[in-house]
mmCIF file of C-alpha atoms in Angstrom:
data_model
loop_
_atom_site.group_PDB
_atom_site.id
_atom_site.type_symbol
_atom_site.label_atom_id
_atom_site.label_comp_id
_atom_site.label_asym_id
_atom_site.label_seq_id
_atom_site.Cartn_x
_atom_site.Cartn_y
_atom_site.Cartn_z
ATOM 1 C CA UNK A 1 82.462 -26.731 85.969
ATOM 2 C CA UNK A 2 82.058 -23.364 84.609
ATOM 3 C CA UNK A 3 83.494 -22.530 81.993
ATOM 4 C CA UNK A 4 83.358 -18.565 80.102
ATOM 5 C CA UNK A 5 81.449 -18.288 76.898
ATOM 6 C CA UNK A 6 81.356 -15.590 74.577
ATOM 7 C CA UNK A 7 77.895 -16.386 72.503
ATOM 8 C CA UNK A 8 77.993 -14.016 69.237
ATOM 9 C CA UNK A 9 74.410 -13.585 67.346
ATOM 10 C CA UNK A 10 70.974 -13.031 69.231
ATOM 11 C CA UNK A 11 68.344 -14.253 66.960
ATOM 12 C CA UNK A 12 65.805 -16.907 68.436
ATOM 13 C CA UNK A 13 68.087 -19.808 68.869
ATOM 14 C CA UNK A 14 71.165 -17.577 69.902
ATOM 15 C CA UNK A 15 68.825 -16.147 72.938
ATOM 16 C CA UNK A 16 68.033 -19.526 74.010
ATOM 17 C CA UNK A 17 71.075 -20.762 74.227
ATOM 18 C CA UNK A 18 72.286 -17.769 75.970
ATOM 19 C CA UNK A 19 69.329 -18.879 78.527
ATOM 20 C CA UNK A 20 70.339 -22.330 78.839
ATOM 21 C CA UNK A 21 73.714 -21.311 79.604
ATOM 22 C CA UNK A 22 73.287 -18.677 81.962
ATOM 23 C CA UNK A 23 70.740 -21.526 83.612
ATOM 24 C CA UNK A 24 73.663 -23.933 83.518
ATOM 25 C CA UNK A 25 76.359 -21.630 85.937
ATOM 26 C CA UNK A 26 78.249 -20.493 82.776
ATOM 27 C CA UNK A 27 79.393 -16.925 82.689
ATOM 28 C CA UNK A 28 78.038 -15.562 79.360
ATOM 29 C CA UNK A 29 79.416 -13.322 76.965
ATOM 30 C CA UNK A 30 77.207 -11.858 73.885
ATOM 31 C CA UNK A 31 77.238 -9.933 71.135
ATOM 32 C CA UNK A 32 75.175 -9.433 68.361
ATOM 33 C CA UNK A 33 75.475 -7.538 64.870
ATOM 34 C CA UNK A 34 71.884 -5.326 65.595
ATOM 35 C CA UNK A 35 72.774 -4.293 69.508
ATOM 36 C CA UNK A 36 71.555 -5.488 72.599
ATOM 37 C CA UNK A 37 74.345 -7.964 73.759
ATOM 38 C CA UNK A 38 75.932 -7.397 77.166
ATOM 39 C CA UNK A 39 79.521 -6.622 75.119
ATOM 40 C CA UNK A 40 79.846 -3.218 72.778
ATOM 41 C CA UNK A 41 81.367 -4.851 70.206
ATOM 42 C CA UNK A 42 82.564 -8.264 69.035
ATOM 43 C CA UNK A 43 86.248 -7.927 69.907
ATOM 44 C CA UNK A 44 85.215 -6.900 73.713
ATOM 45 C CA UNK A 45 83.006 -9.977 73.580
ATOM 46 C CA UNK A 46 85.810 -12.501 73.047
ATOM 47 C CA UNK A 47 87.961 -11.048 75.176
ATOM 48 C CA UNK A 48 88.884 -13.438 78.157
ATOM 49 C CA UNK A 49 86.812 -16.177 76.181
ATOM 50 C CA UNK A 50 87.283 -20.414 77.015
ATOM 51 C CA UNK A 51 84.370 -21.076 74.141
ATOM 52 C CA UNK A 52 83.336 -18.881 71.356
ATOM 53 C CA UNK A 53 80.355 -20.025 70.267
ATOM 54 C CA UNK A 54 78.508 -18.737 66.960
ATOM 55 C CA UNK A 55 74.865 -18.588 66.739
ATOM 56 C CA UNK A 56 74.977 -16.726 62.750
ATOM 57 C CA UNK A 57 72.549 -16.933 59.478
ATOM 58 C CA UNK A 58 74.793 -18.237 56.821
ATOM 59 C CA UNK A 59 78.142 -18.598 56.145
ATOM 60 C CA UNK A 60 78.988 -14.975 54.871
ATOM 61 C CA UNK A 61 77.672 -13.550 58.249
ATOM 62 C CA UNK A 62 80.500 -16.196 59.874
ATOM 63 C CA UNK A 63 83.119 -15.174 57.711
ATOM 64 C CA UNK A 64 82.737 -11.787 58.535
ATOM 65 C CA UNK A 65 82.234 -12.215 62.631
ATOM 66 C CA UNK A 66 85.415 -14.422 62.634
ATOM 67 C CA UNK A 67 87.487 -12.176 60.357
ATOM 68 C CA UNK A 68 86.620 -9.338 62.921
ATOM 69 C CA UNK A 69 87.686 -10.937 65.733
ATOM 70 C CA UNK A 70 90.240 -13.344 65.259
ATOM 71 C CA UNK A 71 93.317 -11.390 66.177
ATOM 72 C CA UNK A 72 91.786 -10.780 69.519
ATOM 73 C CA UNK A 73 90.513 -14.292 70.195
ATOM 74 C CA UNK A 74 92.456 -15.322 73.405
ATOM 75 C CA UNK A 75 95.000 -18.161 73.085
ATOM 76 C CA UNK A 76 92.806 -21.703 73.304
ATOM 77 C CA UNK A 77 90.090 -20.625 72.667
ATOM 78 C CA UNK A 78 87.630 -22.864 71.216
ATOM 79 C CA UNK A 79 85.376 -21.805 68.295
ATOM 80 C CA UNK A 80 81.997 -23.858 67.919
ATOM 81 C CA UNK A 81 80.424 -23.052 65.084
ATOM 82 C CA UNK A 82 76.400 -23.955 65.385
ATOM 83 C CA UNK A 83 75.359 -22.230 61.750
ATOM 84 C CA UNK A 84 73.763 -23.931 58.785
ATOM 85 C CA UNK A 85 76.578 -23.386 56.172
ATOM 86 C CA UNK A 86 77.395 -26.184 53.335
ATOM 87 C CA UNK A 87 80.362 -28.827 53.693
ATOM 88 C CA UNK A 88 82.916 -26.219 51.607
ATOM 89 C CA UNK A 89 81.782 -23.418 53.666
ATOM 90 C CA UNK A 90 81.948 -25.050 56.740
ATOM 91 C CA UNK A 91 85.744 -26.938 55.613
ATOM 92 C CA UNK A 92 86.706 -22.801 55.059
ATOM 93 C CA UNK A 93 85.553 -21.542 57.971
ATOM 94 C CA UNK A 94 87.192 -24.242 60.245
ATOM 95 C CA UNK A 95 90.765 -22.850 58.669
ATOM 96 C CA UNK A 96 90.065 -19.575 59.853
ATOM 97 C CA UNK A 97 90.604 -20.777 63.306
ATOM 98 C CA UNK A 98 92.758 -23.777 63.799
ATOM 99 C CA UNK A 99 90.552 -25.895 66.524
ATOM 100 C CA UNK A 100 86.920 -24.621 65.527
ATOM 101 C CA UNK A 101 84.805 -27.257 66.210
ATOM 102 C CA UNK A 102 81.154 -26.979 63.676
ATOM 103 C CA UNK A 103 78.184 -28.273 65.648
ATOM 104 C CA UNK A 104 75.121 -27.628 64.053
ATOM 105 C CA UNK A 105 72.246 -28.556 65.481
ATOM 106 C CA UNK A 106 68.901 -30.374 65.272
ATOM 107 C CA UNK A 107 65.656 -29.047 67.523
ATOM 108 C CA UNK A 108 64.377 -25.237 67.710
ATOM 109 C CA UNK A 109 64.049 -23.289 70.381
ATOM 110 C CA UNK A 110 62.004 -25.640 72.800
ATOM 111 C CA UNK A 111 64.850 -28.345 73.223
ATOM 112 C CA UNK A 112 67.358 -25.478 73.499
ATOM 113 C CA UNK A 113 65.951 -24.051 76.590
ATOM 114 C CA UNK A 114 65.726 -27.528 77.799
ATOM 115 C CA UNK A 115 69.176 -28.506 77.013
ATOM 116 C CA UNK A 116 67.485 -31.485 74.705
ATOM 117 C CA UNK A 117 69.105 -30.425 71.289
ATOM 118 C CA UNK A 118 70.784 -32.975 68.929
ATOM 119 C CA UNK A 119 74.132 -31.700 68.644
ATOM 120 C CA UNK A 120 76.131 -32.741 65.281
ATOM 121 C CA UNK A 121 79.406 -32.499 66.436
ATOM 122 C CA UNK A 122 82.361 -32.037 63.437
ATOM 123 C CA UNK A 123 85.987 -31.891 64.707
ATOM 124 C CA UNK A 124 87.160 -32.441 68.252
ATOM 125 C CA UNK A 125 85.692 -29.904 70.915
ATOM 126 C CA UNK A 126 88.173 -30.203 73.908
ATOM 127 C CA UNK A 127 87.617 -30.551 77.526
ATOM 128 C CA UNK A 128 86.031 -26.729 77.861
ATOM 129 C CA UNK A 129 84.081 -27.039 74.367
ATOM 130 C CA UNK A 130 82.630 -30.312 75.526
ATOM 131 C CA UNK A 131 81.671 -29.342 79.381
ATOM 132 C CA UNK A 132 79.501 -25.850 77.082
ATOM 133 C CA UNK A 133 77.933 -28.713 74.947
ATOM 134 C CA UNK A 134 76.904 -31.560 77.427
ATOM 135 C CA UNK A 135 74.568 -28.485 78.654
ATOM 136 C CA UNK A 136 73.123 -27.911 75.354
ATOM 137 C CA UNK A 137 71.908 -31.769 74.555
ATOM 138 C CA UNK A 138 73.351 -35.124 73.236
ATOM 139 C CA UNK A 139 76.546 -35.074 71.157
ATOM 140 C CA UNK A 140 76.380 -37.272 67.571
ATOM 141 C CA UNK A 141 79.710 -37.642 66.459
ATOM 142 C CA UNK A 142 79.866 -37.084 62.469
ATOM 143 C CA UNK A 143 83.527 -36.553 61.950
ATOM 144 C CA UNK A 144 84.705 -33.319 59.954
ATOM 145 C CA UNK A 145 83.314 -30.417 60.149
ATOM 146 C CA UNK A 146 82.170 -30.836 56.357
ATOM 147 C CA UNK A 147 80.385 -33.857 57.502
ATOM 148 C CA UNK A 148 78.479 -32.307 60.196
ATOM 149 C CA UNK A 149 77.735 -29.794 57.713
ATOM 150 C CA UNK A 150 76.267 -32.209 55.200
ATOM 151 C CA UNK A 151 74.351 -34.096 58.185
ATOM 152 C CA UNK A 152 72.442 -31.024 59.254
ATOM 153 C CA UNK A 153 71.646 -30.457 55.558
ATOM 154 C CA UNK A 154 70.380 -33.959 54.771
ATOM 155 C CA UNK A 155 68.260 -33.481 58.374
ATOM 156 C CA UNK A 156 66.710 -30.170 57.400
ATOM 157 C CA UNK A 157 65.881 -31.655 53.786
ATOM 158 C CA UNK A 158 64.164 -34.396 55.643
ATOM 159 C CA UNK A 159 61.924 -31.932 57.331
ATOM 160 C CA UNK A 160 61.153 -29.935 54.264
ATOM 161 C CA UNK A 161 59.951 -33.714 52.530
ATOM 162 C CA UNK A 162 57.613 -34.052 55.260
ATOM 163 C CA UNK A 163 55.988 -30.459 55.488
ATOM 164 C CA UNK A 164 55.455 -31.224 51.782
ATOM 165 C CA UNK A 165 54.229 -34.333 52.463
ATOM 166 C CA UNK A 166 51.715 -32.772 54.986
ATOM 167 C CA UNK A 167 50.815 -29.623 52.904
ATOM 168 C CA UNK A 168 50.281 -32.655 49.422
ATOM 169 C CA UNK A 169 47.987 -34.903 52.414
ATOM 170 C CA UNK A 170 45.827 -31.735 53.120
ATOM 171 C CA UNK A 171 45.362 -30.571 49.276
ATOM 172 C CA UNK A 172 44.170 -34.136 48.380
ATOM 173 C CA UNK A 173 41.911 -34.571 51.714
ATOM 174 C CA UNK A 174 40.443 -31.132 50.768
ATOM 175 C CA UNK A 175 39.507 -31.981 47.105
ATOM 176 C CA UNK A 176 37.795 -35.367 48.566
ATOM 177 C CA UNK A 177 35.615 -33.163 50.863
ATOM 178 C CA UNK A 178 37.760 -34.202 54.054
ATOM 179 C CA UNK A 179 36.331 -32.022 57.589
ATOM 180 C CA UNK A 180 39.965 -30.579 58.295
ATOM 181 C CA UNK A 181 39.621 -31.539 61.742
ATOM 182 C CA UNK A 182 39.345 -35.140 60.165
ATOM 183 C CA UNK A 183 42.224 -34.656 58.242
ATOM 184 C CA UNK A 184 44.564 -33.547 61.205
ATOM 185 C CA UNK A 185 43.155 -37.092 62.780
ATOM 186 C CA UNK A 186 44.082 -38.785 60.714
ATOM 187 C CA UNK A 187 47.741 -37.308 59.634
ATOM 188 C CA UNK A 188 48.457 -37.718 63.755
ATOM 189 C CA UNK A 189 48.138 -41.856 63.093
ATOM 190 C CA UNK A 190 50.171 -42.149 59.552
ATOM 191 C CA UNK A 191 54.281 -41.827 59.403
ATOM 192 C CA UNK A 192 54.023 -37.885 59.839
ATOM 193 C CA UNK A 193 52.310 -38.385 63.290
ATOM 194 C CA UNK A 194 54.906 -36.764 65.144
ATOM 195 C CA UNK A 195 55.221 -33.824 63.319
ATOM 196 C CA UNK A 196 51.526 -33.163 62.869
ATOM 197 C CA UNK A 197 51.173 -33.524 66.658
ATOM 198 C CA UNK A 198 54.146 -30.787 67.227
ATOM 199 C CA UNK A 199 52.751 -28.435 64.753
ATOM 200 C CA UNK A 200 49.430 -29.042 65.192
ATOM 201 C CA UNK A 201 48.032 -25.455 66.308
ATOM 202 C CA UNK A 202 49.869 -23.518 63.855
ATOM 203 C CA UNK A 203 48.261 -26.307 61.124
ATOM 204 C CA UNK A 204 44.834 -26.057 62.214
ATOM 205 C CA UNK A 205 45.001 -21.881 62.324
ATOM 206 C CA UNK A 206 46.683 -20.734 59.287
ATOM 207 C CA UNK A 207 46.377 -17.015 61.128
ATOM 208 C CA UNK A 208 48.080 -17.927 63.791
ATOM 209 C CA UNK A 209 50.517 -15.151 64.414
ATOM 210 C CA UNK A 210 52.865 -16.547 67.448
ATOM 211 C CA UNK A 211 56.796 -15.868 66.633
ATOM 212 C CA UNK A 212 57.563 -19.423 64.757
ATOM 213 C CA UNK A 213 60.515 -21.817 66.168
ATOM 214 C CA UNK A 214 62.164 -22.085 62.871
ATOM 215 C CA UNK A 215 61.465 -19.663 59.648
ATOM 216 C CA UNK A 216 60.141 -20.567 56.453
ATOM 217 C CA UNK A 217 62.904 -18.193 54.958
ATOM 218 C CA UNK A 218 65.627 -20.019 56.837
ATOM 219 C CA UNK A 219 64.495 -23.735 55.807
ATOM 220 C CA UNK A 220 64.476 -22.493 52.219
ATOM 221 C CA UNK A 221 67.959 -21.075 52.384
ATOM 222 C CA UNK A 222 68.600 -24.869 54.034
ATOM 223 C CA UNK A 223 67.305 -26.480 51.249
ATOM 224 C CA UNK A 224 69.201 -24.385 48.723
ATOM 225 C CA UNK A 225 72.317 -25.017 50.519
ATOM 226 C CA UNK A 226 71.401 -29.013 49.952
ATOM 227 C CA UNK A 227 70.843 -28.644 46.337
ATOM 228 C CA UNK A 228 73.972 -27.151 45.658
ATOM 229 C CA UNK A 229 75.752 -29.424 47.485
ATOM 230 C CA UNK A 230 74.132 -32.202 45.393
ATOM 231 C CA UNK A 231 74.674 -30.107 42.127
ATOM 232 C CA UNK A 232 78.020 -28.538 42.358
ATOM 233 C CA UNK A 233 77.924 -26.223 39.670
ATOM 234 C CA UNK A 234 74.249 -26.161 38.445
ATOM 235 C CA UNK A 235 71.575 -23.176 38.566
ATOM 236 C CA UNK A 236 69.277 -24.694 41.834
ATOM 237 C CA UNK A 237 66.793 -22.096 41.655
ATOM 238 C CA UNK A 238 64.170 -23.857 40.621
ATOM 239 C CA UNK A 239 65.030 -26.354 42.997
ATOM 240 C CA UNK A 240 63.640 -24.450 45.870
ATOM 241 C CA UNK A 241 60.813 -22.189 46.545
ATOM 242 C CA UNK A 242 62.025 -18.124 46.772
ATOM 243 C CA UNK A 243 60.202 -17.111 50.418
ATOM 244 C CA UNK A 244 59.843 -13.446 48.505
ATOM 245 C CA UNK A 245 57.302 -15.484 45.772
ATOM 246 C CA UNK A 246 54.596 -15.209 49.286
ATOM 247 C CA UNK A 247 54.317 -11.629 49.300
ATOM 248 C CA UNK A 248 52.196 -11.119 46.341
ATOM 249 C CA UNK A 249 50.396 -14.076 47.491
ATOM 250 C CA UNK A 250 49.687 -12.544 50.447
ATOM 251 C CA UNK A 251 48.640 -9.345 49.308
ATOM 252 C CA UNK A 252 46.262 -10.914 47.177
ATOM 253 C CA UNK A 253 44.539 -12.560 50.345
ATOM 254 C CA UNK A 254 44.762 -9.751 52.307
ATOM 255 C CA UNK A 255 43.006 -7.732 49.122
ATOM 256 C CA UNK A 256 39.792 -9.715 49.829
ATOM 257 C CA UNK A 257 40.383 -10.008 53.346
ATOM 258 C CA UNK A 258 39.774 -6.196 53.542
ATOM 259 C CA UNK A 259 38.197 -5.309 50.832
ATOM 260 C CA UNK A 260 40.802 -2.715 49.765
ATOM 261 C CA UNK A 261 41.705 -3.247 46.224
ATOM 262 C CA UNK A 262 44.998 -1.357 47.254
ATOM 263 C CA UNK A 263 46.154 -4.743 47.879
ATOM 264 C CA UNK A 264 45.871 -5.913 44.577
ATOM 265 C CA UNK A 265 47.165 -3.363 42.538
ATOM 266 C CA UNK A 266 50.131 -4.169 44.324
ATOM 267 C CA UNK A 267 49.978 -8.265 44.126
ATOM 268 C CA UNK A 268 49.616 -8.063 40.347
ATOM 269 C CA UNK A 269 51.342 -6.970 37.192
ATOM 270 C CA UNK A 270 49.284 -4.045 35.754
ATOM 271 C CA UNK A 271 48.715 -6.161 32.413
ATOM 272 C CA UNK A 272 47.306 -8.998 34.393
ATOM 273 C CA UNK A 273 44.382 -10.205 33.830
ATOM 274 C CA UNK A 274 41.496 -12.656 35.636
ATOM 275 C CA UNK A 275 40.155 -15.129 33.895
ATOM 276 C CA UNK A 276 37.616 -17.964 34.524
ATOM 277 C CA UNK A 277 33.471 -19.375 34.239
ATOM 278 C CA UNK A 278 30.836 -17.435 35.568
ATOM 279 C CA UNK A 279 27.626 -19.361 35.517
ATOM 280 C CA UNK A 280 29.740 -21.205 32.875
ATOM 281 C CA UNK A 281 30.397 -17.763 30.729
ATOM 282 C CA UNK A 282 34.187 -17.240 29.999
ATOM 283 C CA UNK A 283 34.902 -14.166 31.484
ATOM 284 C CA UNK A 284 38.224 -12.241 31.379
ATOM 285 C CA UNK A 285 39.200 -8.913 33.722
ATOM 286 C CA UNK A 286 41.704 -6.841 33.531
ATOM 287 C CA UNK A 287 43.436 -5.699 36.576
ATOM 288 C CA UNK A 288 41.193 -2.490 36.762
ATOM 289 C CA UNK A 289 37.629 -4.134 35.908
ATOM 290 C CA UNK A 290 39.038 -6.734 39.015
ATOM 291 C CA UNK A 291 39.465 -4.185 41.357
ATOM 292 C CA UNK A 292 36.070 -2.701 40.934
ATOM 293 C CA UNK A 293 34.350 -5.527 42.232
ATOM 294 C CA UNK A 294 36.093 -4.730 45.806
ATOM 295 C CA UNK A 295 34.278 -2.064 47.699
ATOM 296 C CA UNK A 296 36.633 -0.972 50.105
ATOM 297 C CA UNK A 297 35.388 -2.851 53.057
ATOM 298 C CA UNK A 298 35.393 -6.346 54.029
ATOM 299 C CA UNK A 299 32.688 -8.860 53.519
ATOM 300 C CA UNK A 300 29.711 -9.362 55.854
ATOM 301 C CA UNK A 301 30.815 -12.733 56.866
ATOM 302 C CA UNK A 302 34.555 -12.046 56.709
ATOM 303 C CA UNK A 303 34.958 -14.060 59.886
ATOM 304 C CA UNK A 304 34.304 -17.109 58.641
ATOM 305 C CA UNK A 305 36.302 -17.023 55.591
ATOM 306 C CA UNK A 306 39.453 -19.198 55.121
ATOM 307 C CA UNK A 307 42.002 -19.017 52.598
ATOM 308 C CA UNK A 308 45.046 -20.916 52.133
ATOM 309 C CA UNK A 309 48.077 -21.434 50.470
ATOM 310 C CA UNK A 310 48.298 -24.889 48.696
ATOM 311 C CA UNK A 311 51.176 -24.607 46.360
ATOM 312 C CA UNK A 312 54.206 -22.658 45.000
ATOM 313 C CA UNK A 313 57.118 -23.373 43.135
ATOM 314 C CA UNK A 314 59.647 -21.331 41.775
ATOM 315 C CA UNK A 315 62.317 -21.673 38.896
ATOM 316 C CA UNK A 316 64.397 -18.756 37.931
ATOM 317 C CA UNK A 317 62.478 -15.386 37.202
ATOM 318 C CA UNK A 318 58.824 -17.285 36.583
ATOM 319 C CA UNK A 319 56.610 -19.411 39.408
ATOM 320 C CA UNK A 320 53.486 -21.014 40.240
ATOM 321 C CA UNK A 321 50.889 -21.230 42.812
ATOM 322 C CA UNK A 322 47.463 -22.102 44.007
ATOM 323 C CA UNK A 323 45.387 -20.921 46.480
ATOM 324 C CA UNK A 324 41.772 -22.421 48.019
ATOM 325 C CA UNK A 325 39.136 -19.876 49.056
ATOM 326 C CA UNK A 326 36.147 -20.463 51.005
ATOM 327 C CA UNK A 327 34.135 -18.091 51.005
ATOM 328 C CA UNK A 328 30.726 -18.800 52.401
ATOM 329 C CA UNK A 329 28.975 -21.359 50.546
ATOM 330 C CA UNK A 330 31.397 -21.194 47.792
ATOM 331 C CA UNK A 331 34.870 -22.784 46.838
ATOM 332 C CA UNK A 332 37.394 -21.256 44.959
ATOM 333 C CA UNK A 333 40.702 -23.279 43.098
ATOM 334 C CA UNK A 334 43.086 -19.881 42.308
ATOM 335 C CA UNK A 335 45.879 -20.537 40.010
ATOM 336 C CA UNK A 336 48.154 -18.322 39.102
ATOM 337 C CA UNK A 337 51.617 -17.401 36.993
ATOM 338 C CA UNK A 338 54.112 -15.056 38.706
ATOM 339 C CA UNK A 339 56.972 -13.317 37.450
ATOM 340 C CA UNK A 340 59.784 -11.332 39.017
ATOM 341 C CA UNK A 341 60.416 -8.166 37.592
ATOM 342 C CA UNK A 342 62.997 -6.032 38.941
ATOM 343 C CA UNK A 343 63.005 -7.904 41.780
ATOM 344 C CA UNK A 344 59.966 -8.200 43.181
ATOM 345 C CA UNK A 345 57.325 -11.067 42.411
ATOM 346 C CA UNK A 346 54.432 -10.183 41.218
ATOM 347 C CA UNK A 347 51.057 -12.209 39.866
ATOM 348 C CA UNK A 348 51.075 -11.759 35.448
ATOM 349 C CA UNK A 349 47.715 -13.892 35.185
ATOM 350 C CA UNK A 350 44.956 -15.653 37.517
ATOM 351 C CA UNK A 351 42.567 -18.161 36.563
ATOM 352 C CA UNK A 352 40.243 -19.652 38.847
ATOM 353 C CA UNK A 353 37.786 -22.367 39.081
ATOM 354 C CA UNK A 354 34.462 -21.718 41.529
ATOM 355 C CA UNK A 355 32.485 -24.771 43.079
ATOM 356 C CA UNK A 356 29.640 -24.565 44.397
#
């Protein structure tokens, strides 16, 4: 039976579920905080609402949608919560609205068009609630809404292991001389298979530039979320990675990418300096000499180049990372110290180590 829902936040997993909805015979209702929802604003969107459902970043995003438009929320209505908050956040927000049900779920986009999500159900949904949900996927009941809370954050924790687990695979197949190709073989037949097989396009083209299903940025905030919950009280910054750490990192590849040195002046602290053998000479640049060597343009067999990101961690205001760079016949191991200063990241020192 039909039943009307008001869908409030448009990002990639909002839109889908708008889809499977509207797919589904439900009339739907959106609204989202940058434009482009069929209502003007988020009080008109509730209006004449069964379901309510939230499709929002964090838990200060929900606070502030609900705050907006409780007083206008019709009487019964149901609000199911599908955001990524932590148990406290997610105990708070249920208050706000007496009968909010928090259902966050597992599964990106794909399973949400195809009504195939996991759906980690905290509270009691009710007969409308329920009949919006059946269309989404299969229900898992976890009990409060702190619960279901904690269950999405133990799930998402789970995946970030097992990327880690891939990206820690790769490194060591790489330093053994492993063909990638091999190495992706061989991952598909071990525990990770699964994922491997699901990601393996975007694994075997590092460049690949398709919109992803779920955002590096938005696992991190996950896994921060976890930490706290596990450390009530305790500084967990250096128990995630900062997604804003990349950007130097990627200015630095796309410095010899292009040949523009533009990019490095920008990657690195202007008191860094480069530092590593030569035809086993210690040699040590400073940021300027470094530059010099780029010419402006890219190298003749810039095609065939790869470059890759191996590992980064992050703990308060200082991080690490390496890189590997093929380039031609040669192998570079990139290691560098970051700092953030004034709130940016930035590369202090490289060192690097060239095989041949």
């Amino acid at each position: 039976m039909p039943v009307p829902v008001t869908l409030l936040g448009l990002g990639r997993m909002g839109r889908a579920l708008a889809t499977r909805l509207t797919e589904r015979g439900h009339p739907v209702t959106t609204w989202t905080r940058s434009g482009g929802g069929t209502a003007a604003s988020a009080v008109e969107a509730v209006a004449g609402a069964e379901v309510v459902l939230l499709c929002l970043y964090d838990g200060p995003a929900c606070r502030a949608v609900l705050d907006e438009v409780r007083p206008a929320l019709p009487a019964g209505a149901v609000v199911v919560n599908t955001a990524t908050v932590s148990p406290a956040e997610a105990t708070e927000l249920a208050a706000l609205v007496p009968g909010t049900v928090h259902v966050p779920v597992l599964g990106s986009t794909g399973p949400a068009a195809a009504g195939t999500l996991t759906l980690l159900v905290g509270g009691t949904p009710g007969p409308a609630a329920a009949a919006v949900l059946a269309d989404l996927g299969t229900a898992l009941p976890c009990g409060t809404p702190a619960q279901a809370a904690a269950a999405k954050l133990v799930a998402n924790g789970a995946l970030a292991d097992a990327l880690l687990a891939v990206r820690t695979a790769r490194t060591r197949a790489a330093a053994l001389g492993l063909d990638p190709t091999l190495t992706l073989d061989l991952l598909e037949h071990t525990t990770l298979g699964g994922l491997v097989r699901a990601k393996r396009d975007r694994l075997a083209d590092p460049q690949d530039d398709r919109e992803a299903d779920f955002a590096a940025a938005a696992l991190a905030k996950d896994v921060a979320l976890l930490a706290a919950a596990l450390h009530p009280g305790a500084d967990v910054a250096g128990l995630m990675t900062d997604p804003a750490v990349l950007a130097p990192l990627h200015d630095y590849a796309a410095g010899h990418a292009t040949g523009d040195p533009s990019y490095h002046r920008r990657a690195f602290l202007p008191t860094a300096h480069v530092e590593g053998l030569r035809a086993g000479t210690f040699t040590s640049w400073t940021l300027d000499e470094y530059c010099a060597l780029f010419t402006g343009a890219p190298a003749p067999d810039e095609a065939s180049r790869r470059r890759r990101i191996d590992q980064v961690s992050a703990t308060g205001s200082t991080a690490t990372a390496t890189m590997t760079l093929h380039h031609g016949p040669d192998v570079f191991t990139d290691s560098f110290v970051l700092l953030r200063v004034d709130g940016a990241w930035r590369i202090a020192n490289k060192t690097y180590h060239r095989q041949v």
